[in-house]
Amino acid sequence: MAETGRSVDAVIVGAGFAGMYMLHRLRGLGLSALVLEAGGGVGGTWYWNRYPGARCDIESLEYSYQFSEELQMEWEWTERYATQPEILRYAEHVADRFALWDDISFDTRVTAAHFDERVGRWMVETDRGEVVAARYCVMATGCLSSTNWPDIPGLDRFAGAVYHTGRWPHERVDFSGLRVAVIGTGSSAIQSIPMIAQQASQLYVFQRTPNYSIPAHNRPLQAEEVAAFREGWRAFRQANKEMPFGFGSRYGRTERMTAEASEAERQAAYEERWQLGGLPFMGAFADLIVDVEANETAGRFVRGKIAEIVKDPEVASMLSPRTVVGCKRLCVDSGYYDTFNLPHVSLVDVGVSPISAFFEAGLRAGGVEYCVDAVVFATGFDAMTGALHNIDIRGRGGLELREKWAAGPRAYLGLATAGFPNLFMITGPGSPSVLSNMLPSIEQHVDWIADCIGYLQDRQVHRIEPSVEAEDAWVDHVNEVASATLMHGCNSWYLGANVPGKPRVFMPYIGFPEYVAKCGEVVAGGYSGFVLGVGG
Ligand code: NA7
């Protein structure tokens, strides 16, 4: 490693919502903290994902911080589902309001973080050649930040423009009059395809696996609902904390099983949720994600909707998933299925005959050549572990994180991992993270980490890391909970199945309230499952 430069109490990697709040909390403890951020601004996922149509699939009144009442009262969301530019403005507003900018180094990518046992410090190296020493290192690197680029031969020969939804340029991209290929049909594709179709002269959508999508029914927020939110925000947020995924309390929680309803009642329940829009669709019955027959009733309903919307029955059939609803993350769209009724939009099935190669004028699949001017990779992310593995992280005895996690991530509560003292992860593998409303999950993790650091500082304890036993038990528990659901049975990114060669391990923890309770018990037990040490 290069020569040590600055020394701080804590280095935070990433200036998304996690890193920003972590900085605020650590400052509040009187500690010095430095945020190292690869991008040129704050916002994390909302800084990078600028593709047309990018929106959050959690409603704006729920997708925001709640640590500051003033912040909640002064910020005004304009739509039911906020757009990427609006969320980015919010992130910038937070950075202004809490004067965060000065302690963030932008355009600075962390390349390595090594724990130096002699001095009990993390040595964090950047691509600017600087090494920052810190007692604590907090990875706020995001769950969906390392982009997944499929290895398709010949891309370097392709003469047209190449984009990835997760690394969209800052300049406006104009597809007017162009022939465009979109690869993938996950959330990012489903949001961007209707927008790209408005401009492109010809749009080819290359679909490997169809996804279920529920209409967003996005709309401007009414002054009365914003006022009602402000009036009752404490109760609203508290009710969300008791929801299985940490959001959606306003739509209630049913205990009713699909078998308890007649066919007509089931249809009515699904129709009501379809009209409501978005992720709360999964709340129509209590057993949708645990019982395959129950789930199939929801699948049939959505397939029926696709058949109603899409005029060409063959295209409708191609767009219709036969898998479990919610096994892959449910998508939320504005006009996605309708887009396939446009004469210049073609769906290409690459499930059986994959895209074999690019050539100068386009790409080839199933023996057919598609000539295009631009290609959009909407191919997702190396989720949850990708960003961590992009950094050379080494703990005690030079233990490499990549090596320790070669068979899949192992972390206690998704917060820390044995062998890596004073290294914390915000929304790491084994925590609710992507299976919850990210903002409250981030806040819960940041608060837990800040309280933990405060505890160590007050007692002059120098090191904390999980015991191997506690970590093993937690990893088993995460898998046991997931195994009791239908979420194990498809090639989702929750399992790492979208990245060739990635170990197939279910990464997020299912159950926000149970998780928060467990974190509280650990603290009440004097950080049970952790090993605390003095010296160094
Ligand atoms: P996703 O949900 O991982 O979607 C990626 C899509 O790209 C998905 O349809 C993949 O098909 C497809 N894909 C990946 N590689 C290929 C190749 N080689 N050929 C064809 N198609 C391919 O990523 P998103 O960015 O849409 O969304 C990520 C999350 O962000 C989302 O869940 C929200 O939480 C926000 P597959 O299904 O793997 O067959």
XYZ file of C-alpha atoms and ligand atoms in Angstrom:
575
model
C 0.000 0.000 0.000
C 1.032 3.609 -0.590
C 2.004 5.955 2.253
C -0.690 6.781 4.791
C -2.133 10.237 4.346
C -5.086 11.309 6.408
C -6.202 9.653 9.603
C -9.811 9.778 10.789
C -11.980 7.905 13.264
C -14.106 6.406 10.501
C -13.987 5.956 6.758
C -17.337 5.537 5.065
C -17.328 4.064 1.563
C -20.161 5.494 -0.529
C -22.235 8.689 -0.410
C -25.662 7.273 -1.123
C -28.427 7.500 1.451
C -26.523 5.093 3.714
C -23.198 6.920 3.641
C -24.766 10.351 4.042
C -26.729 9.457 7.163
C -23.760 7.521 8.583
C -21.640 10.646 8.284
C -24.311 12.698 10.030
C -24.584 10.213 12.917
C -20.827 9.831 13.415
C -20.378 13.579 13.475
C -23.068 13.644 16.139
C -20.886 11.351 18.257
C -18.051 13.855 17.960
C -16.032 11.576 15.675
C -14.162 12.540 12.546
C -15.411 10.763 9.449
C -14.546 10.862 5.773
C -16.784 9.596 2.998
C -15.074 8.254 -0.133
C -17.375 8.236 -3.154
C -16.624 6.990 -6.671
C -19.287 9.190 -8.268
C -19.247 12.926 -8.804
C -22.150 13.595 -6.443
C -24.285 12.197 -3.635
C -27.249 9.858 -4.122
C -25.679 6.451 -4.830
C -28.098 4.391 -6.880
C -30.008 7.570 -7.771
C -26.824 9.189 -8.993
C -26.031 6.342 -11.405
C -29.429 5.073 -12.551
C -30.464 8.011 -14.748
C -32.108 5.983 -17.485
C -35.356 7.293 -18.976
C -38.330 6.421 -16.775
C -36.233 5.645 -13.664
C -38.429 5.816 -10.573
C -38.586 4.285 -7.157
C -41.090 1.422 -6.798
C -41.780 2.410 -3.184
C -44.121 5.368 -2.761
C -42.407 8.685 -2.203
C -44.081 9.376 1.153
C -42.416 6.227 2.484
C -39.122 6.392 0.625
C -37.399 9.104 2.618
C -35.481 9.572 5.854
C -37.369 9.850 9.103
C -34.563 10.797 11.494
C -35.335 14.501 11.217
C -38.839 15.829 11.675
C -37.816 19.170 10.106
C -36.561 17.391 6.993
C -39.803 15.475 6.671
C -41.880 18.596 7.077
C -39.990 20.782 4.635
C -39.496 18.357 1.744
C -42.384 18.154 -0.702
C -42.713 15.099 -2.953
C -44.721 15.814 -6.072
C -45.725 12.344 -7.308
C -46.922 9.074 -5.823
C -43.736 7.424 -7.121
C -40.805 9.812 -7.249
C -38.660 10.070 -10.367
C -34.894 9.627 -10.249
C -34.235 13.397 -10.720
C -36.535 14.245 -7.809
C -34.914 11.666 -5.504
C -31.489 12.972 -6.496
C -32.592 16.530 -5.651
C -33.751 15.229 -2.273
C -30.340 13.621 -1.652
C -28.638 16.910 -2.552
C -31.005 18.809 -0.302
C -30.067 16.496 2.581
C -26.368 17.077 1.878
C -26.995 20.851 1.951
C -29.207 20.839 5.006
C -26.792 18.799 7.141
C -23.674 20.383 5.576
C -22.299 17.022 4.497
C -20.346 18.085 1.416
C -17.068 19.013 3.127
C -16.468 15.524 4.451
C -17.089 13.732 1.167
C -14.313 13.089 -1.363
C -15.982 12.671 -4.756
C -14.572 10.946 -7.832
C -12.604 8.785 -5.421
C -12.938 5.027 -5.759
C -11.830 2.802 -2.902
C -9.636 0.031 -4.259
C -8.519 -1.706 -1.061
C -9.165 -1.800 2.676
C -6.715 -3.731 4.837
C -6.870 -4.120 8.596
C -3.489 -3.380 10.136
C -3.436 -5.431 13.318
C -0.357 -3.711 14.731
C -2.153 -0.404 15.048
C -5.752 -1.581 15.022
C -6.605 0.593 12.023
C -8.161 0.081 8.615
C -5.914 1.303 5.827
C -8.234 2.375 3.060
C -6.625 2.932 -0.335
C -8.158 4.928 -3.169
C -7.588 5.140 -6.915
C -6.017 8.539 -6.261
C -3.177 6.749 -4.526
C -4.106 7.975 -1.055
C -4.324 5.734 2.002
C -6.624 6.871 4.797
C -6.220 5.285 8.243
C -9.331 4.775 10.350
C -10.382 2.818 13.412
C -13.744 2.035 11.826
C -14.574 1.277 8.212
C -18.207 1.392 7.139
C -19.167 -0.061 3.774
C -22.101 1.971 2.477
C -21.520 0.587 -0.993
C -25.133 -0.223 -1.916
C -26.870 -3.468 -2.793
C -27.361 -2.703 -6.483
C -24.317 -0.737 -7.546
C -21.964 -3.126 -9.310
C -23.333 -3.442 -12.848
C -23.755 -6.788 -14.577
C -22.483 -6.855 -18.168
C -23.143 -10.188 -19.849
C -20.167 -11.575 -21.662
C -21.396 -11.493 -25.264
C -18.650 -11.732 -27.889
C -17.968 -8.920 -30.320
C -19.261 -5.945 -28.333
C -16.043 -4.065 -29.117
C -16.812 -4.444 -32.814
C -20.284 -2.890 -32.519
C -20.183 0.585 -34.099
C -23.286 2.015 -32.405
C -23.786 3.545 -28.955
C -23.753 1.277 -25.879
C -25.500 2.113 -22.607
C -26.179 0.366 -19.297
C -29.227 1.457 -17.297
C -27.135 1.399 -14.124
C -24.446 3.700 -15.587
C -26.514 6.124 -17.618
C -24.721 9.213 -18.987
C -25.374 12.589 -17.403
C -26.017 14.183 -20.788
C -29.439 13.761 -22.352
C -29.595 10.684 -24.581
C -31.827 11.143 -27.607
C -33.021 8.010 -29.378
C -35.172 9.923 -31.887
C -35.239 8.161 -35.217
C -32.817 5.442 -34.041
C -33.074 1.670 -34.083
C -32.540 0.567 -30.491
C -32.025 -2.810 -28.789
C -32.858 -3.225 -25.106
C -31.395 -6.336 -23.491
C -33.280 -7.544 -20.404
C -36.792 -7.294 -19.057
C -36.251 -6.577 -15.328
C -37.394 -3.425 -13.497
C -34.983 -1.091 -15.275
C -36.029 -2.364 -18.711
C -39.711 -2.303 -17.825
C -39.447 1.324 -16.711
C -37.317 2.489 -19.635
C -38.873 0.585 -22.562
C -42.075 2.693 -22.770
C -39.952 5.870 -22.727
C -37.411 4.661 -25.290
C -40.278 3.485 -27.528
C -41.587 7.051 -27.655
C -38.405 8.144 -29.436
C -36.972 5.163 -31.277
C -37.929 4.413 -34.860
C -37.528 0.688 -34.156
C -37.191 -0.976 -30.779
C -36.157 -4.602 -30.254
C -36.615 -5.959 -26.736
C -34.462 -9.026 -26.062
C -36.192 -11.046 -23.376
C -34.580 -14.020 -21.658
C -37.235 -14.457 -18.956
C -40.572 -12.619 -18.778
C -41.346 -10.794 -15.526
C -44.579 -9.989 -13.750
C -45.317 -6.285 -13.703
C -48.118 -4.410 -11.935
C -49.196 -0.939 -13.096
C -47.922 1.902 -10.918
C -50.968 4.139 -11.450
C -48.583 6.968 -10.779
C -50.151 10.410 -10.263
C -49.383 13.787 -8.741
C -49.735 13.824 -4.952
C -52.682 15.807 -3.653
C -52.125 18.592 -1.116
C -54.568 16.896 1.284
C -52.701 13.578 1.329
C -49.378 15.309 1.918
C -50.975 17.289 4.772
C -52.437 14.076 6.226
C -49.032 12.424 6.022
C -47.394 15.307 7.853
C -50.053 15.278 10.507
C -49.746 11.578 11.221
C -46.238 10.673 10.138
C -45.168 9.095 13.413
C -48.029 6.623 13.499
C -47.640 5.951 9.767
C -43.940 5.216 10.015
C -44.461 3.100 13.115
C -47.148 1.052 11.355
C -44.752 0.503 8.440
C -42.145 -0.863 10.836
C -44.560 -3.619 11.704
C -45.127 -4.614 8.078
C -43.231 -7.701 6.844
C -41.252 -5.657 4.313
C -41.258 -2.359 6.185
C -43.727 -0.495 3.968
C -47.301 -0.416 2.715
C -49.182 -0.157 6.032
C -51.724 2.173 4.485
C -53.043 -0.727 2.416
C -53.386 -2.987 5.434
C -52.276 -6.525 5.983
C -54.597 -9.405 5.325
C -54.516 -12.700 7.184
C -56.817 -14.253 4.584
C -55.583 -17.300 2.646
C -56.412 -17.764 -1.020
C -58.309 -20.996 -0.276
C -60.622 -19.110 2.089
C -61.938 -17.048 -0.826
C -64.161 -18.196 -3.682
C -62.856 -17.822 -7.234
C -64.978 -14.680 -7.661
C -63.704 -13.207 -4.396
C -60.127 -13.938 -5.401
C -60.575 -12.218 -8.736
C -62.131 -9.230 -6.965
C -59.231 -9.069 -4.493
C -56.630 -9.202 -7.289
C -58.556 -6.657 -9.344
C -58.673 -4.289 -6.378
C -54.905 -4.642 -5.888
C -54.274 -4.249 -9.649
C -56.245 -1.005 -9.582
C -54.372 0.107 -6.484
C -51.115 -0.561 -8.326
C -47.558 -1.475 -7.443
C -45.925 -3.819 -4.956
C -48.926 -4.003 -2.561
C -50.356 -6.459 -5.122
C -48.564 -9.195 -3.152
C -50.668 -8.289 -0.122
C -53.902 -9.561 -1.696
C -53.621 -12.822 0.296
C -51.392 -13.945 3.138
C -50.132 -17.148 1.527
C -49.003 -15.899 -1.886
C -45.301 -16.240 -1.188
C -45.450 -19.527 0.722
C -47.930 -21.707 -1.167
C -47.383 -22.548 -4.805
C -51.052 -23.190 -5.603
C -52.068 -19.943 -3.938
C -49.399 -18.146 -5.908
C -50.582 -19.662 -9.165
C -53.988 -17.988 -8.715
C -52.181 -14.624 -8.711
C -50.027 -15.673 -11.672
C -53.118 -16.619 -13.682
C -54.682 -13.265 -12.876
C -51.671 -11.271 -14.129
C -51.339 -13.431 -17.233
C -55.021 -12.734 -17.900
C -54.305 -9.008 -17.685
C -51.378 -9.323 -20.097
C -53.617 -11.190 -22.544
C -56.214 -8.394 -22.281
C -53.678 -5.599 -22.826
C -51.409 -7.061 -25.519
C -53.277 -7.424 -28.802
C -51.064 -10.024 -30.495
C -51.739 -13.322 -28.634
C -48.315 -14.687 -29.511
C -46.563 -11.639 -28.030
C -48.878 -11.756 -24.985
C -47.921 -15.379 -24.454
C -44.209 -14.587 -24.745
C -44.598 -11.810 -22.162
C -46.424 -14.111 -19.738
C -44.275 -15.603 -16.983
C -45.013 -19.162 -15.903
C -42.978 -18.766 -12.710
C -43.937 -17.858 -9.144
C -45.157 -14.268 -8.743
C -42.748 -12.391 -6.459
C -39.976 -14.989 -6.687
C -38.098 -12.466 -8.762
C -38.742 -8.930 -7.655
C -42.142 -7.802 -8.876
C -41.882 -4.931 -11.361
C -43.962 -1.766 -11.305
C -44.618 -0.082 -14.637
C -46.297 2.720 -16.523
C -47.527 1.380 -19.837
C -45.066 -1.497 -20.235
C -47.342 -4.154 -21.718
C -49.154 -1.561 -23.889
C -45.843 -0.660 -25.498
C -45.850 -4.021 -27.299
C -48.935 -2.940 -29.257
C -46.860 -0.293 -31.044
C -45.971 -1.284 -34.597
C -42.296 -0.395 -34.228
C -41.727 -2.453 -31.039
C -40.679 -6.106 -31.373
C -40.165 -8.683 -28.659
C -37.344 -11.142 -29.317
C -37.260 -14.303 -27.218
C -33.666 -15.114 -26.301
C -34.584 -17.623 -23.609
C -33.749 -20.626 -25.750
C -31.479 -19.035 -28.360
C -29.337 -16.467 -26.513
C -27.754 -13.424 -28.093
C -24.729 -15.077 -29.662
C -22.645 -12.100 -30.774
C -22.430 -8.450 -31.715
C -21.201 -7.393 -35.112
C -20.492 -3.932 -36.484
C -24.110 -3.092 -37.319
C -25.946 -4.901 -34.543
C -26.433 -8.193 -32.766
C -27.303 -11.763 -33.600
C -29.716 -14.099 -31.805
C -31.373 -17.329 -32.916
C -29.599 -17.055 -36.261
C -31.224 -13.665 -36.992
C -29.274 -10.419 -37.380
C -30.761 -7.287 -35.826
C -29.252 -4.058 -37.153
C -29.400 -1.263 -34.576
C -27.888 2.139 -33.838
C -27.820 1.768 -30.054
C -27.875 -0.994 -27.454
C -29.176 -0.582 -23.916
C -28.008 -3.194 -21.434
C -30.759 -3.387 -18.811
C -29.018 -6.446 -17.412
C -28.964 -5.547 -13.740
C -26.333 -5.885 -11.068
C -23.979 -8.204 -9.279
C -26.270 -7.630 -6.309
C -25.367 -7.337 -2.639
C -21.798 -8.656 -2.826
C -20.524 -7.209 -6.124
C -19.567 -3.785 -4.788
C -17.786 -5.302 -1.772
C -15.866 -7.754 -3.920
C -14.729 -4.947 -6.203
C -12.638 -3.777 -3.237
C -9.675 -5.795 -1.996
C -10.861 -6.184 1.620
C -8.535 -7.970 4.050
C -9.090 -8.542 7.731
C -7.105 -10.214 10.499
C -4.167 -12.311 9.308
C -4.612 -10.964 5.781
C -7.887 -12.899 5.384
C -9.469 -11.856 2.081
C -13.196 -11.195 2.066
C -13.450 -12.600 -1.465
C -11.876 -15.818 -0.220
C -13.944 -16.002 2.942
C -17.116 -15.523 0.876
C -16.080 -17.761 -2.028
C -19.020 -20.081 -1.352
C -21.384 -17.180 -0.661
C -21.566 -14.258 1.770
C -21.377 -14.939 5.523
C -22.234 -12.072 7.824
C -23.819 -11.733 11.257
C -27.075 -9.787 10.862
C -25.716 -8.524 7.540
C -23.838 -5.958 9.631
C -20.393 -7.454 10.195
C -18.353 -10.520 9.349
C -16.006 -12.591 11.531
C -12.316 -11.921 10.995
C -12.874 -8.288 9.992
C -12.809 -6.190 13.187
C -14.558 -2.806 13.148
C -15.763 -3.325 9.583
C -19.469 -2.619 9.249
C -21.762 -3.112 6.279
C -24.921 -1.098 5.776
C -27.694 -3.356 4.427
C -25.232 -6.187 3.895
C -26.123 -9.763 2.935
C -28.233 -11.383 5.646
C -30.216 -8.235 6.419
C -33.677 -7.281 5.039
C -32.131 -4.704 2.668
C -33.559 -5.253 -0.820
C -36.525 -7.152 0.612
C -37.609 -4.115 2.559
C -38.079 -0.413 2.065
C -34.406 0.528 1.680
C -34.555 3.925 3.393
C -35.884 2.728 6.777
C -33.578 -0.298 6.561
C -30.626 1.996 5.948
C -31.621 4.207 8.876
C -32.025 1.212 11.168
C -28.565 -0.066 10.218
C -26.885 3.323 10.501
C -28.463 3.892 13.921
C -27.377 0.435 15.066
C -23.800 0.974 13.866
C -23.567 4.494 15.318
C -24.935 3.306 18.676
C -22.473 0.417 18.621
C -19.532 2.712 17.900
C -20.739 5.063 20.647
C -20.874 2.105 23.052
C -17.313 1.064 22.163
C -15.996 4.608 22.483
C -17.654 5.155 25.872
C -16.171 1.954 27.274
C -12.821 2.301 25.572
C -13.322 -0.975 23.780
C -11.181 -0.994 20.672
C -12.474 -3.833 18.541
C -15.681 -5.623 17.707
C -16.386 -8.486 15.357
C -18.896 -11.335 15.285
C -18.065 -14.766 16.635
C -17.949 -17.485 13.998
C -20.676 -19.395 15.879
C -23.085 -16.443 15.888
C -22.393 -15.789 12.238
C -22.917 -19.430 11.235
C -26.171 -19.588 13.168
C -27.417 -16.400 11.526
C -26.528 -17.552 8.000
C -28.410 -20.824 8.677
C -31.369 -18.861 9.984
C -31.472 -16.568 6.914
C -31.589 -19.630 4.667
C -34.116 -21.431 6.834
C -36.499 -18.460 6.657
C -36.047 -18.165 2.882
C -36.545 -21.917 2.413
C -39.978 -21.664 3.984
C -41.017 -19.378 1.117
C -41.274 -19.726 -2.657
C -38.416 -17.264 -3.126
C -35.816 -19.995 -3.377
C -37.136 -21.486 -6.567
C -36.139 -19.190 -9.452
C -33.046 -17.632 -11.001
C -33.275 -14.352 -9.134
C -30.551 -11.910 -8.200
C -31.565 -12.443 -4.536
C -29.842 -15.810 -5.036
C -27.027 -14.482 -7.187
C -28.400 -16.587 -10.045
C -28.135 -13.760 -12.593
C -24.328 -13.705 -12.517
C -22.586 -16.723 -14.074
C -20.448 -18.554 -11.536
C -21.805 -16.704 -8.502
C -22.599 -19.054 -5.581
C -26.310 -19.677 -5.225
C -27.081 -18.407 -1.731
C -30.208 -16.523 -0.692
C -28.806 -13.165 0.442
C -31.501 -10.904 1.913
C -33.326 -11.672 5.191
C -37.085 -12.020 4.922
C -38.926 -10.244 7.747
C -38.228 -6.643 8.693
C -39.927 -6.561 12.157
C -38.348 -9.838 13.293
C -34.970 -8.596 12.118
C -35.240 -5.287 13.976
C -36.271 -7.161 17.133
C -33.232 -9.443 16.813
C -30.886 -6.453 16.433
C -32.412 -4.951 19.578
C -31.917 -8.211 21.509
C -28.276 -8.333 20.479
C -27.723 -4.841 21.890
C -29.704 -5.596 25.060
C -27.493 -8.641 25.554
C -24.340 -6.461 25.540
C -23.717 -7.157 21.836
C -24.363 -10.863 22.122
C -22.757 -12.856 19.324
C -19.985 -10.285 19.006
C -16.477 -10.484 20.432
C -15.232 -7.216 21.937
C -11.548 -6.547 22.439
C -9.228 -4.003 24.031
C -5.798 -2.954 22.804
C -4.415 -1.914 19.440
P -32.646 -7.255 -13.105
O -33.923 -7.280 -12.376
O -31.565 -8.154 -12.630
O -32.965 -7.535 -14.631
C -31.948 -7.821 -15.554
C -32.561 -8.332 -16.811
O -31.526 -8.585 -17.743
C -33.309 -9.646 -16.631
O -34.441 -9.630 -17.420
C -32.290 -10.668 -17.117
O -32.860 -11.874 -17.577
C -31.682 -9.903 -18.258
N -30.399 -10.424 -18.697
C -29.254 -10.538 -17.992
N -28.286 -11.064 -18.754
C -28.838 -11.288 -19.972
C -28.361 -11.817 -21.190
N -27.108 -12.250 -21.299
N -29.206 -11.902 -22.238
C -30.468 -11.489 -22.126
N -30.989 -10.974 -20.992
C -30.177 -10.885 -19.933
O -32.007 -5.789 -13.113
P -32.757 -4.393 -13.150
O -31.735 -3.341 -13.306
O -33.875 -4.406 -14.112
O -33.411 -4.272 -11.732
C -32.652 -4.463 -10.551
C -33.403 -3.960 -9.363
O -33.331 -2.537 -9.355
C -34.865 -4.226 -9.340
O -35.213 -5.484 -8.882
C -35.370 -3.143 -8.419
O -35.130 -3.503 -7.087
C -34.507 -1.993 -8.754
P -33.092 -13.118 -16.544
O -34.296 -12.757 -15.752
O -31.842 -13.191 -15.678
O -33.266 -14.294 -17.412
